[in-house]
Coordinates of C-alpha atoms in Angstrom, one line a residue:
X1 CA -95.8 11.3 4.4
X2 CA -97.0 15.2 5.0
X3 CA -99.9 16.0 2.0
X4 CA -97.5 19.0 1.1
X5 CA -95.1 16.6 0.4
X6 CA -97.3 13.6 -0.9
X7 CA -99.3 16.7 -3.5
X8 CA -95.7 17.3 -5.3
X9 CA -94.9 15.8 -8.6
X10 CA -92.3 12.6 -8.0
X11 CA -89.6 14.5 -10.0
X12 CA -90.2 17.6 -8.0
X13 CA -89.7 15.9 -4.7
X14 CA -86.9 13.7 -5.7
X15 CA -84.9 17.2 -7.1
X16 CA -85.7 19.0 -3.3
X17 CA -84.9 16.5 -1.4
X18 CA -81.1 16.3 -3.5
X19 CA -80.9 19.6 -3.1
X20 CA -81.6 19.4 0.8
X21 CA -79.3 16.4 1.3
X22 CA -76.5 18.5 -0.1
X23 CA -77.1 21.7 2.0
X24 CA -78.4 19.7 5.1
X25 CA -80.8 22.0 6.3
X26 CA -84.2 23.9 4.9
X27 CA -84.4 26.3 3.0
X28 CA -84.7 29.8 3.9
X29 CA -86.0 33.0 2.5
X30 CA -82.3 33.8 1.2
X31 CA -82.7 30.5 -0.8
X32 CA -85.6 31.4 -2.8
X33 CA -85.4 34.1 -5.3
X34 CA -88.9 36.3 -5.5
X35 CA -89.1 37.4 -9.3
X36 CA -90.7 41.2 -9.5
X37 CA -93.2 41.0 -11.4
X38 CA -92.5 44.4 -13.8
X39 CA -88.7 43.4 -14.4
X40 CA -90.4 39.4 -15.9
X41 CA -92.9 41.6 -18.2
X42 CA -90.5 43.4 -19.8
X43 CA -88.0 40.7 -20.1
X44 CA -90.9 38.6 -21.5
X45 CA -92.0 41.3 -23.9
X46 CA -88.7 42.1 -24.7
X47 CA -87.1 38.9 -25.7
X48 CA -90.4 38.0 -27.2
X49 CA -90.2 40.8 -29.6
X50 CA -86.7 40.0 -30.6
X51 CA -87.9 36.7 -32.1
X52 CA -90.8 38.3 -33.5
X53 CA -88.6 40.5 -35.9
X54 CA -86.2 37.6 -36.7
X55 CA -89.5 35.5 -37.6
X56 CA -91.1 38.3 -39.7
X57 CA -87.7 38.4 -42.0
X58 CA -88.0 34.5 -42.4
X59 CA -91.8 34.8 -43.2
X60 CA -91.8 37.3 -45.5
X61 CA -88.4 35.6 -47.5
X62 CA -90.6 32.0 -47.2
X63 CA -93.2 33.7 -49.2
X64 CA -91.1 35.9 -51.7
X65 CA -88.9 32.9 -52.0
X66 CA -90.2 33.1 -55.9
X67 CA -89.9 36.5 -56.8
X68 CA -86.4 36.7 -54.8
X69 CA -85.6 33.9 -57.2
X70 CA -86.6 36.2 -60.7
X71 CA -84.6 39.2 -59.0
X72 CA -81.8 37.8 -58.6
X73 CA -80.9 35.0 -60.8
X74 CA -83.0 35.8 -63.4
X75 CA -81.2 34.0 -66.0
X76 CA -81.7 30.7 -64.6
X77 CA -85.1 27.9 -65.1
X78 CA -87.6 28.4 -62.8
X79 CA -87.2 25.5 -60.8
X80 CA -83.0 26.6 -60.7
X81 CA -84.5 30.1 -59.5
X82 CA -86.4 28.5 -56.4
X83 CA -83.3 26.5 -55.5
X84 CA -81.2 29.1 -55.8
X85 CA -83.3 31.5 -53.6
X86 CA -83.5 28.6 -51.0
X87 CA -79.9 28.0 -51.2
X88 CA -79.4 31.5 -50.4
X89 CA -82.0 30.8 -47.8
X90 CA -80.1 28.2 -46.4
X91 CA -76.9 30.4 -46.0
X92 CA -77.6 32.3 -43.6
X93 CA -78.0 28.7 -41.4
X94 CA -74.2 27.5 -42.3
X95 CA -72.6 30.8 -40.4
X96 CA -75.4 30.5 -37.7
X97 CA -73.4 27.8 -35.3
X98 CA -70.6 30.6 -35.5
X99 CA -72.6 33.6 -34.1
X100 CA -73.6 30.7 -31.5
X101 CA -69.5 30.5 -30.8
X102 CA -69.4 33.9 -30.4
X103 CA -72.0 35.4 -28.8
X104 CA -73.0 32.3 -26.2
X105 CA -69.7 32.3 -24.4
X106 CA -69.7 36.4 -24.9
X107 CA -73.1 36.2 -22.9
X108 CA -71.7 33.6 -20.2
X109 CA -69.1 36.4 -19.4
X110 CA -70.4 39.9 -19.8
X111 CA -74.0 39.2 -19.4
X112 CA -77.3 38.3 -21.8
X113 CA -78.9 41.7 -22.1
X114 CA -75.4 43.2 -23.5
X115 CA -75.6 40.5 -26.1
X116 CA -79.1 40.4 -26.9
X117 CA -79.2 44.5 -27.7
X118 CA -76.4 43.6 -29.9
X119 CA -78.2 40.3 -32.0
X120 CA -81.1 43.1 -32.4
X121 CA -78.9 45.4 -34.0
X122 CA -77.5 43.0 -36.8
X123 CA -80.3 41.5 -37.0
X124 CA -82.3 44.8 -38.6
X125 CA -79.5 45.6 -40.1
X126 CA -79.2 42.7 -42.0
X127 CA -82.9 42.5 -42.8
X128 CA -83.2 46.4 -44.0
X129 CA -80.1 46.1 -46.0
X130 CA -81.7 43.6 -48.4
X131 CA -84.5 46.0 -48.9
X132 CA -81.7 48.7 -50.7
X133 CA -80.0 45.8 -52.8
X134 CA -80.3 46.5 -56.5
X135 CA -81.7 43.6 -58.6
X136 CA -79.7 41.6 -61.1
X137 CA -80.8 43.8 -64.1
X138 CA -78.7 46.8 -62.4
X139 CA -76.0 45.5 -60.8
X140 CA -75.7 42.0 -62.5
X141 CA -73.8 39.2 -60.5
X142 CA -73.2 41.5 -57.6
X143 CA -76.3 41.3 -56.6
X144 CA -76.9 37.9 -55.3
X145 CA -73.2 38.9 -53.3
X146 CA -74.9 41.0 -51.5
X147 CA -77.8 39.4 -50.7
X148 CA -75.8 36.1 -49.8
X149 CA -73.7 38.6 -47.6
X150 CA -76.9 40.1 -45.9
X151 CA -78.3 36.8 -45.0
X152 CA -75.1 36.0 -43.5
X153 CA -75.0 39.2 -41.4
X154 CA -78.7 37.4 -40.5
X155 CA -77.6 34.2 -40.2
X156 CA -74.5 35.2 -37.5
X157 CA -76.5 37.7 -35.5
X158 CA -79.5 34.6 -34.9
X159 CA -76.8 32.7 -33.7
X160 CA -76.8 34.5 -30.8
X161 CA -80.4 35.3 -30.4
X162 CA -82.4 32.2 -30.2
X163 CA -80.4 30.9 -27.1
X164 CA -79.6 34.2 -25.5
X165 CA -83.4 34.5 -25.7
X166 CA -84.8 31.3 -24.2
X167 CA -81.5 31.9 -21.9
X168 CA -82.8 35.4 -20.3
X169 CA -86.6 34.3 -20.0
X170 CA -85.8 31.0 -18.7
X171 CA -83.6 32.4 -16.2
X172 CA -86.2 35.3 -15.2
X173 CA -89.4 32.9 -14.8
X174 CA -90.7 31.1 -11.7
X175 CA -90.3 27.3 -11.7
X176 CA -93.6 26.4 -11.7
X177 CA -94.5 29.2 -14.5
X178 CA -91.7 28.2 -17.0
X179 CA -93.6 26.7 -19.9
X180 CA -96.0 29.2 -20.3
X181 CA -93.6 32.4 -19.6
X182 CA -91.1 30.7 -22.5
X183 CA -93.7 30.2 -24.4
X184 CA -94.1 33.7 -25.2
X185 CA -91.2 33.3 -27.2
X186 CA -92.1 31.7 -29.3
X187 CA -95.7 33.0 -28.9
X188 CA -93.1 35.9 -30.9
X189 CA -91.9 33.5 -33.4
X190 CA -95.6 32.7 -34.9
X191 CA -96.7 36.1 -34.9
X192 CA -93.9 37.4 -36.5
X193 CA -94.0 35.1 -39.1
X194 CA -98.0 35.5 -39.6
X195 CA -97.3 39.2 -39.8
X196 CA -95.0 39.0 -42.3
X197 CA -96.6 36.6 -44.7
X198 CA -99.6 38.6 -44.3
X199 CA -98.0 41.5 -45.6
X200 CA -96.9 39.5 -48.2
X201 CA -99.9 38.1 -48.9
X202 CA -101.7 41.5 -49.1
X203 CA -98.8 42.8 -51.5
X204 CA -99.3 39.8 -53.8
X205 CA -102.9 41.1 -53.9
X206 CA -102.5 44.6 -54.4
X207 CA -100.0 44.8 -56.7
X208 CA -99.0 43.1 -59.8
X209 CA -96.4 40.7 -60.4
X210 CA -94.4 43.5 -62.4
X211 CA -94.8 45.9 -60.1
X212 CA -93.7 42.7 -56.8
X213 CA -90.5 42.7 -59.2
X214 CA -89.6 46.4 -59.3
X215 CA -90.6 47.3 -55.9
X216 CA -93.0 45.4 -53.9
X217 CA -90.8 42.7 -52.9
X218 CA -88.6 45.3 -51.3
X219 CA -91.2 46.9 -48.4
X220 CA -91.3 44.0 -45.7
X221 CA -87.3 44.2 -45.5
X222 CA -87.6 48.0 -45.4
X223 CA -90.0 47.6 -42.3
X224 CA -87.5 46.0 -40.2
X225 CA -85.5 48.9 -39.9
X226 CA -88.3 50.8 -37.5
X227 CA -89.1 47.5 -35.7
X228 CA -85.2 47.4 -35.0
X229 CA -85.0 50.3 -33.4
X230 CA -88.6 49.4 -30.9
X231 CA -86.7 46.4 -30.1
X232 CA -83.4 48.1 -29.3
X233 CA -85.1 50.4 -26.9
X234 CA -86.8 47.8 -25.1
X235 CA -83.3 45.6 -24.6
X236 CA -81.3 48.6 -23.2
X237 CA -83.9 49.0 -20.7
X238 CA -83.4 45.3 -18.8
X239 CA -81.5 44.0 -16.1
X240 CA -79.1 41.2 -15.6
X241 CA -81.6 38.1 -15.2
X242 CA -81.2 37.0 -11.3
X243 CA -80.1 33.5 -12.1
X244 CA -76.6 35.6 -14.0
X245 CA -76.6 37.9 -11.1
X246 CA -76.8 35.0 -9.0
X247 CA -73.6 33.6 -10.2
X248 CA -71.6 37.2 -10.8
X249 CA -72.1 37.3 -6.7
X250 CA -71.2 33.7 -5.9
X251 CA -68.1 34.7 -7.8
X252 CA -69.0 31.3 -9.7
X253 CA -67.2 32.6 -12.6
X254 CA -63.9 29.9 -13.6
X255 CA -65.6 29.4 -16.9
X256 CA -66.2 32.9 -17.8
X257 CA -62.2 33.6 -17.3
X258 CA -61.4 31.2 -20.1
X259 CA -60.9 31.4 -23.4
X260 CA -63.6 30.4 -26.5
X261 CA -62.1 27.3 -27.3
X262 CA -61.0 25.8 -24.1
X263 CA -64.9 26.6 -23.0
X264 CA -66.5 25.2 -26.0
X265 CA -63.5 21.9 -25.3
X266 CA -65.9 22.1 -21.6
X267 CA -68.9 22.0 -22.8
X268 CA -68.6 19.2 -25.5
X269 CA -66.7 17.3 -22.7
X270 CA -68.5 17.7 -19.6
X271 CA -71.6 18.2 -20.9
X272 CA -72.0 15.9 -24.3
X273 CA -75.3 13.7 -23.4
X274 CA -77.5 17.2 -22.9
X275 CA -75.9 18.5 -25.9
X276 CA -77.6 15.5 -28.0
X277 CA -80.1 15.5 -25.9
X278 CA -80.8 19.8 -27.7
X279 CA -79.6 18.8 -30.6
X280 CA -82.1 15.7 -31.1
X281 CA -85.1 18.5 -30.0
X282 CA -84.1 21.0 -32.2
X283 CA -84.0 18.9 -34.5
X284 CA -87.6 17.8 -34.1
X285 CA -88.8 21.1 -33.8
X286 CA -87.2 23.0 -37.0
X287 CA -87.1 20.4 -39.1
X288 CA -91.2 20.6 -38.7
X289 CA -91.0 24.5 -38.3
X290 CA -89.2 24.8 -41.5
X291 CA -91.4 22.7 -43.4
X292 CA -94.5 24.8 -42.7
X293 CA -93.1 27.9 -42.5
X294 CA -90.7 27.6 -45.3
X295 CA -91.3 24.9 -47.9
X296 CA -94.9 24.2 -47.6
X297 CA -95.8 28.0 -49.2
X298 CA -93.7 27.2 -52.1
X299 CA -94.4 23.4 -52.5
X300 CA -98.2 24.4 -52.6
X301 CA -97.5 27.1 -55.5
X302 CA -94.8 25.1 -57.5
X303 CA -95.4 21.6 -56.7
X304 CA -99.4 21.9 -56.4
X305 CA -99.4 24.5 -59.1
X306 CA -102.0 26.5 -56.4
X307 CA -102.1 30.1 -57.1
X308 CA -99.7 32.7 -54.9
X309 CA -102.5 33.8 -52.3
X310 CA -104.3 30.7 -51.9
X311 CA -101.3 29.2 -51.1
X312 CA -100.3 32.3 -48.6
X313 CA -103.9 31.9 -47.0
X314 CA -103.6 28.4 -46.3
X315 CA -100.7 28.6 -44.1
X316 CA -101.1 31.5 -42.8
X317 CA -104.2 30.3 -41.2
X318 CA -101.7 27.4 -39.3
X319 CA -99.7 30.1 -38.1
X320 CA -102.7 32.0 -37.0
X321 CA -103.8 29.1 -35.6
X322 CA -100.4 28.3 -34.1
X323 CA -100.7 31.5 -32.7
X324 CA -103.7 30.8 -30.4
X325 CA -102.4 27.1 -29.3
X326 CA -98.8 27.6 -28.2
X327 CA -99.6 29.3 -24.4
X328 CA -101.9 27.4 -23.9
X329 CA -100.0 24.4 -24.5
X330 CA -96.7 26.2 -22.6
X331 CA -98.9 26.2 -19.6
X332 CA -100.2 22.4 -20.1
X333 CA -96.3 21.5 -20.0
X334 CA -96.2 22.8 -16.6
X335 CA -98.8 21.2 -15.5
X336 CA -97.8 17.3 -17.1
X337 CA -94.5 18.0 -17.9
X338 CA -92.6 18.5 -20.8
X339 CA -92.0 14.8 -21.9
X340 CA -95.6 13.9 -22.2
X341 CA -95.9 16.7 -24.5
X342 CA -93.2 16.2 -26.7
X343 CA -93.3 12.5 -26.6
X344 CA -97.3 12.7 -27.7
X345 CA -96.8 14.6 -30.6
X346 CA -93.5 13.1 -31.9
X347 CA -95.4 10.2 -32.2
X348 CA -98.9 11.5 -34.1
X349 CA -96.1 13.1 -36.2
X350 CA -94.7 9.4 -37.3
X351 CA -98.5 8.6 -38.2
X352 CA -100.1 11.5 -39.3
X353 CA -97.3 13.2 -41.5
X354 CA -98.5 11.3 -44.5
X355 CA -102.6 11.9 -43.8
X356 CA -101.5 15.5 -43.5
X357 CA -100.1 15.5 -46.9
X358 CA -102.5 13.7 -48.6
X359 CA -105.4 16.1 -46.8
X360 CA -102.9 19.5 -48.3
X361 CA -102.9 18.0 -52.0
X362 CA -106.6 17.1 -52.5
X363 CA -108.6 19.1 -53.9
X364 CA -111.1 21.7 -52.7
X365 CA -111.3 24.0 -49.7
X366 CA -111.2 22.3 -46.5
X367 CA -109.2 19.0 -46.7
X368 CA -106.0 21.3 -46.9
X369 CA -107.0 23.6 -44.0
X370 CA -107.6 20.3 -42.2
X371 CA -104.0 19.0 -43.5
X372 CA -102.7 22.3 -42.5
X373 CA -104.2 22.4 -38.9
X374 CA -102.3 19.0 -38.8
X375 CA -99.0 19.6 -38.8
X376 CA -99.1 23.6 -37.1
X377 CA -100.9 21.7 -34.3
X378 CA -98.2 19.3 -33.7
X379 CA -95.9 21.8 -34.7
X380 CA -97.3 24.3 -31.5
X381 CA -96.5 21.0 -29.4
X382 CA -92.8 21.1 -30.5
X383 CA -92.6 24.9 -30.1
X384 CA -94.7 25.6 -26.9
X385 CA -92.3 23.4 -24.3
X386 CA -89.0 24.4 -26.5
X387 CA -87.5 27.7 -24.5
X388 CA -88.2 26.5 -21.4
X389 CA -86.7 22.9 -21.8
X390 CA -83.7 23.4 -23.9
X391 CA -81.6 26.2 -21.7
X392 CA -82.6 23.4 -18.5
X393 CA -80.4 21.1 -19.9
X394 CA -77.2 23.4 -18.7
X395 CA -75.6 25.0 -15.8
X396 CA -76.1 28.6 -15.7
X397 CA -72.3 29.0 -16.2
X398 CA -72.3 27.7 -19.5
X399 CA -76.2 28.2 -20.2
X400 CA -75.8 30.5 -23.0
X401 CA -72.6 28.8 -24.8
X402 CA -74.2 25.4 -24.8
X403 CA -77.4 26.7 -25.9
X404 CA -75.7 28.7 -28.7
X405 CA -73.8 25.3 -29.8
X406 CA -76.3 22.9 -29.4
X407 CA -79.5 24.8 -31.1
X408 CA -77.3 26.6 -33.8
X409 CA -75.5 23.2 -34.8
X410 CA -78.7 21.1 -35.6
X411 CA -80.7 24.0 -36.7
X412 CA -78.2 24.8 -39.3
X413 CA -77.1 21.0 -39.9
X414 CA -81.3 20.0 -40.2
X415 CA -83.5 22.6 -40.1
X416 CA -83.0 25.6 -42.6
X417 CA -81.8 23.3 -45.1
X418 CA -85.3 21.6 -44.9
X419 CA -86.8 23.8 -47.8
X420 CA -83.6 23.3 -49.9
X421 CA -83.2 19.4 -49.2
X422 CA -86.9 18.8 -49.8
X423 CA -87.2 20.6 -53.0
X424 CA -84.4 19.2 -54.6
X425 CA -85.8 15.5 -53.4
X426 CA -89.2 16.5 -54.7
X427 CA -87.3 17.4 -58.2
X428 CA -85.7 14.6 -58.6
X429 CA -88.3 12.0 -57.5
X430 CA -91.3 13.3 -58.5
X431 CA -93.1 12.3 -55.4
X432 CA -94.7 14.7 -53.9
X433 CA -95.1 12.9 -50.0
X434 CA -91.4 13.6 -49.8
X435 CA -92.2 15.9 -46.8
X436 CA -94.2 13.6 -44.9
X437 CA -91.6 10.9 -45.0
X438 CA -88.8 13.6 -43.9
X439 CA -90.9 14.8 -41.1
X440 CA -91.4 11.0 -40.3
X441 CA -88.2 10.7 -39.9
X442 CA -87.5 13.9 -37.6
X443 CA -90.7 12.1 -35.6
X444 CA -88.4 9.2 -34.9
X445 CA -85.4 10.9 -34.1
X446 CA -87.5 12.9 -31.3
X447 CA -88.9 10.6 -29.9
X448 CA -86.2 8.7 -29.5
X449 CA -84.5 12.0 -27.7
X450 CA -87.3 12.3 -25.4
X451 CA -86.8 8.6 -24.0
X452 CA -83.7 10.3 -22.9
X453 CA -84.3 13.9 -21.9
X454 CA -85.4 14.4 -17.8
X455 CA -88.4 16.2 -16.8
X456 CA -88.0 19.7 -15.8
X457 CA -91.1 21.0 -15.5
X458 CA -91.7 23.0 -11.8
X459 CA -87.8 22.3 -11.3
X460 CA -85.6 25.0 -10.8
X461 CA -82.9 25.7 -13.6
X462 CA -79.6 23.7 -12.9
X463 CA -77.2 25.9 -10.7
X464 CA -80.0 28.3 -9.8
X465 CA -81.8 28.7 -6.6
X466 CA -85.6 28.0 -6.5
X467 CA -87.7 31.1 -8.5
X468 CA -90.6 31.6 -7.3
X469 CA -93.4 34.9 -7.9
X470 CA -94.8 35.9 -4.5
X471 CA -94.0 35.7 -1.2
X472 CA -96.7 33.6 -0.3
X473 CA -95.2 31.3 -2.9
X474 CA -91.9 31.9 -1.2
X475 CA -93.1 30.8 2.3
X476 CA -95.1 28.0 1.1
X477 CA -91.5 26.3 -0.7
X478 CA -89.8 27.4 2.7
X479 CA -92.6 25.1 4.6
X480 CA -92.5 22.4 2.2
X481 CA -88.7 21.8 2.4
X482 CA -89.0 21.8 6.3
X483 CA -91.6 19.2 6.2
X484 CA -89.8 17.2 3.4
X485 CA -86.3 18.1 5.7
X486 CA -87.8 16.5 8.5
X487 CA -89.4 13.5 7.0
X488 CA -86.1 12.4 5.2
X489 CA -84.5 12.5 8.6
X490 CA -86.9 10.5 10.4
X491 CA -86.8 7.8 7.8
X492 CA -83.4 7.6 6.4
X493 CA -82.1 4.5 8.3
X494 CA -78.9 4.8 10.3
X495 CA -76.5 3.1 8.6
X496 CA -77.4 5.6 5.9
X497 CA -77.5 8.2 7.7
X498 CA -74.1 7.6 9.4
X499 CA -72.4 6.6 6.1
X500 CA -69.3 8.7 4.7
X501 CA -68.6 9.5 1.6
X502 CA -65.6 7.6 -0.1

């Protein structure tokens, strides 16, 4: 065997030589799409920020969940308030898998970017309007209406935004750069988040908890308006990622002509075992997302009866951390795959959930920073790999429609009603390891998922040609697949060789 051939990872080879069987010949420089490097930086940086604003909303209504409680259901116990305020929380999850109906097959036809520039608008939208709604005191019951309405106008708009995200980058990144150019993504997510519950923090600190109730709470959410309007600009300025382009000149578009139903019938019919397949990782990685991000701020003040901005200190520093991990672990994934990675921390989630817990309710300074680095460390493993593994589950045809389904199904069914299911559990049991057996349980399901999910690290998307980011990278694939061409030919035996299809 030739050493170029020899040096590729088992899965890599096995994919090329399919995809050389079927086209019976080598590839050639019209085969392998050269990305330009200017057009991947800005749909990086563009899709990135997108996720950054969506994760600064959730931050900053993680750590006012409390005061949004006292603002707007004021007449209600305080533990009533929190459940409340993560019910409303958990709202804006229940309409999500319907933006996903919407928008995903709306990007399969007309294009990502035209869909993405519209999830940015709603999404500020949504986010500055619950800045300018009065409290309860003014406008009594009408109040929580309209914040319940504005997390829905949230809630649909992210429907279409995490999967048109992962979508667009995915389809824009060279093979064997995938993991770490997704990453970015989510790279967004974690600093969004740590911006906004810094903020919050620094408000909680500044101001008193009168003054939080009259005005303070209200800033972040009016800061989203500006950041809308950044993010906007930046969208309007893409292109069509190459892999869509690809298919708009192939005229591969019999999907696209049909109608929302009979595409979504499709997709849950032709493509049901990767569906689970997303579903199972999604759930694996919100399930442990939402339990840092937005439960484990609260559980710490309410449950651990910590004060406000110890509690906001301590989990900021795991998203922080978070923060500096998740590239870094994007670019490991292409290097030993996505499974490894994901498989590996599913299962130090099963055993160190409950050590993680225990570390977060002891007492004095570092045992929760070490519980804390715990679970944001396996939570950078779930997150790092995430937006470059789920849209390779699809055909570019139906990329963004099955990603809107699958993701927006379990992260609505599982994830945001983490905070809300938890609390209530906690309430009524008393125990306070009630997290760690939940996120046992998500560490089951996973890894259970991951015994089924194939490795697509350095592969290219399905339906796409190869995407590579030189021309030297270009030639060398071109050589490869020559060499690989010619060795499956001298040692395919005859009968094989000479065998028709039935």
């Amino acid at each position: 065997m030739p050493e170029t051939i020899a040096d590729m990872p088992r899965h890599v080879r096995e994919e090329l030589a399919r995809r050389l069987r079927r086209t019976k010949r080598a590839y050639r420089k019209q085969d392998v799409q050269v990305v330009e490097k200017p057009l991947l930086k800005r749909a990086v940086s563009a899709s990135a920020l997108g996720n950054c604003m969506e994760w600064f909303d959730f931050g900053v209504y993680s750590y006012l969940a409390a005061t949004i409680g006292k603002v707007f259901f004021p007449g209600a116990s305080p533990g009533a308030q929190l459940i409340s305020s993560f019910a409303t929380f958990a709202a804006a999850f229940v309409v999500r898998p319907l933006g996903g109906l919407v928008f995903g097959p709306l990007g399969d036809r007309v294009g990502r970017q035209k869909v993405l520039a519209t999830t940015m608008i709603m999404m500020a939208a949504g986010t500055f309007s619950i800045g300018l709604i009065p409290s309860y005191a003014t406008i009594g019951i009408a109040a929580p209406i309209l914040l319940l309405l504005a997390r829905m106008v949230q809630g649909f708009s992210t429907g279409g935004e995490y999967g048109g995200a992962t979508t667009f980058v995915a389809e824009y990144s060279p093979d064997r750069r995938r993991g770490f150019l997704s990453s970015w993504l989510d790279f967004g997510t974690f600093v969004g988040y740590a911006l906004g519950s810094a903020l919050v923090t620094v408000l909680n600190t500044v101001f008193t908890e009168d003054q939080m109730l009259s005005y303070g709470w209200r800033l972040p959410f009016l800061i989203a308006g500006p950041l809308g309007v950044i993010g906007l600009y930046m969208r309007l300025k893409l292109e069509e990622s190459p892999a869509f382009q690809q298919q708009l000149d192939e005229h591969e578009k019999s999907l696209a002509q049909d109608s929302v139903g009979s595409e979504f019938k499709t997709i849950v019919k032709e493509h049901w075992r990767p569906l689970l397949i997303c579903m199972g990782l999604v759930l694996l990685y919100n399930v442990t997302n939402y339990m840092v991000t937005g439960y484990l701020p609260t559980y710490q003040t309410e449950t651990l009866d910590r004060s406000q901005t110890s509690a906001d200190v301590l989990v900021l520093i795991g998203m922080v951390w978070i923060v500096l991990l998740i590239t870094f672990l994007g670019r490991l994934s292409d290097h030993i795959g996505r499974r490894p990675l994901y498989a590996g921390a599913a299962a130090a989630m099963i055993v160190l959930a409950i050590p993680a817990f225990l570390l977060i309710k002891a007492h004095g300074t570092w045992p929760p920073i070490f519980g804390v680095l715990i679970l944001s460390t396996l939570l950078a493993c779930f997150a790092a790999p995430s937006a470059a593994t789920l849209p390779a589950l699809f055909p570019t045809a139906v990329r963004y429609a099955a990603m809107g389904i699958g993701f927006n199904f379990a992260v609505a069914a599982f994830g945001g009603t983490t905070p809300l299911i938890t609390e209530t559990l906690v309430n009524a049991t008393g125990d306070k390891l009630i997290p760690a057996y939940y996120l046992m349980v998500a560490g089951v399901i996973g890894l259970i998922t991951v015994k089924f999910l194939p490795e697509s690290a350095q592969l290219p998307l399905n339906g796409s040609q190869p995407m590579v980011a030189s021309a030297e990278e270009q030639q060398e694939l071109i050589d490869t697949s020559q060499d690989l061409y010619q060795y499956a030919k001298q040692n395919t035996p005859p009968a094989a060789s000479n065998q028709q299809p039935q």
